[in-house]
Amino acid sequence: METWQQSLHDGLTDPAELARRFGLDPAPLAAVVRRYPMRITPHYLQLIEAPGDPIWRQCVADPAELAVDELTDDPLAEENLSPVPTVIHRYPDRAVLLTGNDCAVYCRFCTRKRRVGCRSGALSFDAVLAGIDYLARTPAVRDVLLSGGDPLLLSDAQLQEILERVRRLPQVEIIRIGTRLPVTLPERITDPLVTMLRRFHPLFVNTHFNHPRELTPAAAEACRRLADAGIVLGNQTVLLRGVNDTPEVMAPLLTGLLRLRVRPYYLHQMDLVRGTGHFRTRVEEGMALVQALRGKVSGLAIPHYVIDLPGGKGKVPIQPEYLQRLGDTVTLRTAAGELVDYPNLAADIYTDKCR
Ligand SMILES: *Cc1c(COP(=O)(O)O)cnc(C)c1O
Ligand code: SF4
């Protein structure tokens, strides 16, 4: 049987090979890949139906990545919020622990494009342990998010060692793992992995589906294994121009996730990262998209639409404007667009009326 390590090794990294398969000129792709590496797993590659389609756009290098823009490599100032290289500590009670820089597929829109897949940005296991030492002396952190890179690309043994050390910290209540492998390398979600993970509850896994075509039988099986192990599954989607920026694509993605027992958590406005401008949508478009979903799909399917503010100021939720006026009467706009008055009555518990 082919192992997940073999599938990863078989990933397509060479622009010439991609160009040959699809009958394209390799030269423009090669220039991009020298700056931002490319890797596409066999599973993800077979989801491409035609050049330029929503799967292609997410994984194939694009000359637009080299466009000169005003944007920076690290708009979220993650590096400034790093007390040690493997920790991002922005909110008092929760911290991100970076376990590596490698991913199965290098998403072209990645916020950490500056380091993901780059050998120069490699993080050693000792650096991860130094991150855990930081967490040990930071008692306010109740919630640790393993991220990267993709934490599930570590070996079972390494991941287990990290989880054991984090679980041993008395202040840590929950552990979250952010991973795209159910989408890009679903064969990684093996029974031994899941048997190991379930020892570390309460454990949350946030995955990253962006398009309904990613909801394959193999991805469904990966999610089933995780959910059957009692792991709470969430999903973070990035709102991407030409990939999922219409209700026709987003609604089946979100309802399809619920069928896999995955709760949509965040819909991310694209971060202002250099080399990703061709994916960006305007905020009004994101608001209109969320509004189009409300009332049409189950409330469980609707994620929080968030902007992660530049400079490390954090995530801010964006809502369509339902609230029109506050006062003794509140005016609300329904999902269908109707304006409705609502009496703003609160209990008068301190009056003598009832005596
Ligand atoms: C998103 C994020 C978190 C987690 O935020 P939640 O809103 O609790 O999911 C924590 N730290 C950093 C740096 C983040 O970007
Ligand atoms: S899986 Fe996540 S961290 Fe890895 S390249 Fe994609 S967006 Fe970036």
XYZ file of C-alpha atoms and ligand atoms in Angstrom, residues 58 101-113 116-117 147-150 178-181 184 208 210 238, ligand 2:
36
model
C -5.097 27.564 -5.629
C 7.276 25.313 7.536
C 6.262 22.551 5.220
C 2.891 21.934 3.593
C 1.686 19.190 1.262
C 0.475 21.729 -1.295
C 1.847 25.260 -1.286
C -1.288 27.364 -1.573
C -0.585 30.300 -3.831
C -2.587 32.677 -1.600
C -0.871 31.649 1.649
C -0.454 34.334 4.313
C 2.846 32.738 5.321
C 4.042 32.641 1.722
C 6.170 28.128 3.823
C 8.143 25.620 1.766
C 0.101 25.646 13.025
C 2.911 26.054 10.551
C 3.290 24.879 7.867
C 1.154 21.845 8.442
C -4.708 23.732 11.937
C -4.199 21.447 8.946
C -5.042 21.341 5.268
C -4.168 17.661 4.879
C -4.615 17.980 0.054
C -9.174 24.401 5.270
C -12.083 26.352 -0.143
C -10.201 31.976 2.509
S -1.905 24.790 3.939
Fe -2.084 26.745 5.024
S 0.018 27.247 5.704
Fe 0.170 25.653 4.102
S 0.468 26.757 2.174
Fe -1.743 26.382 2.406
S -2.541 28.239 3.399
Fe -0.292 28.222 3.705
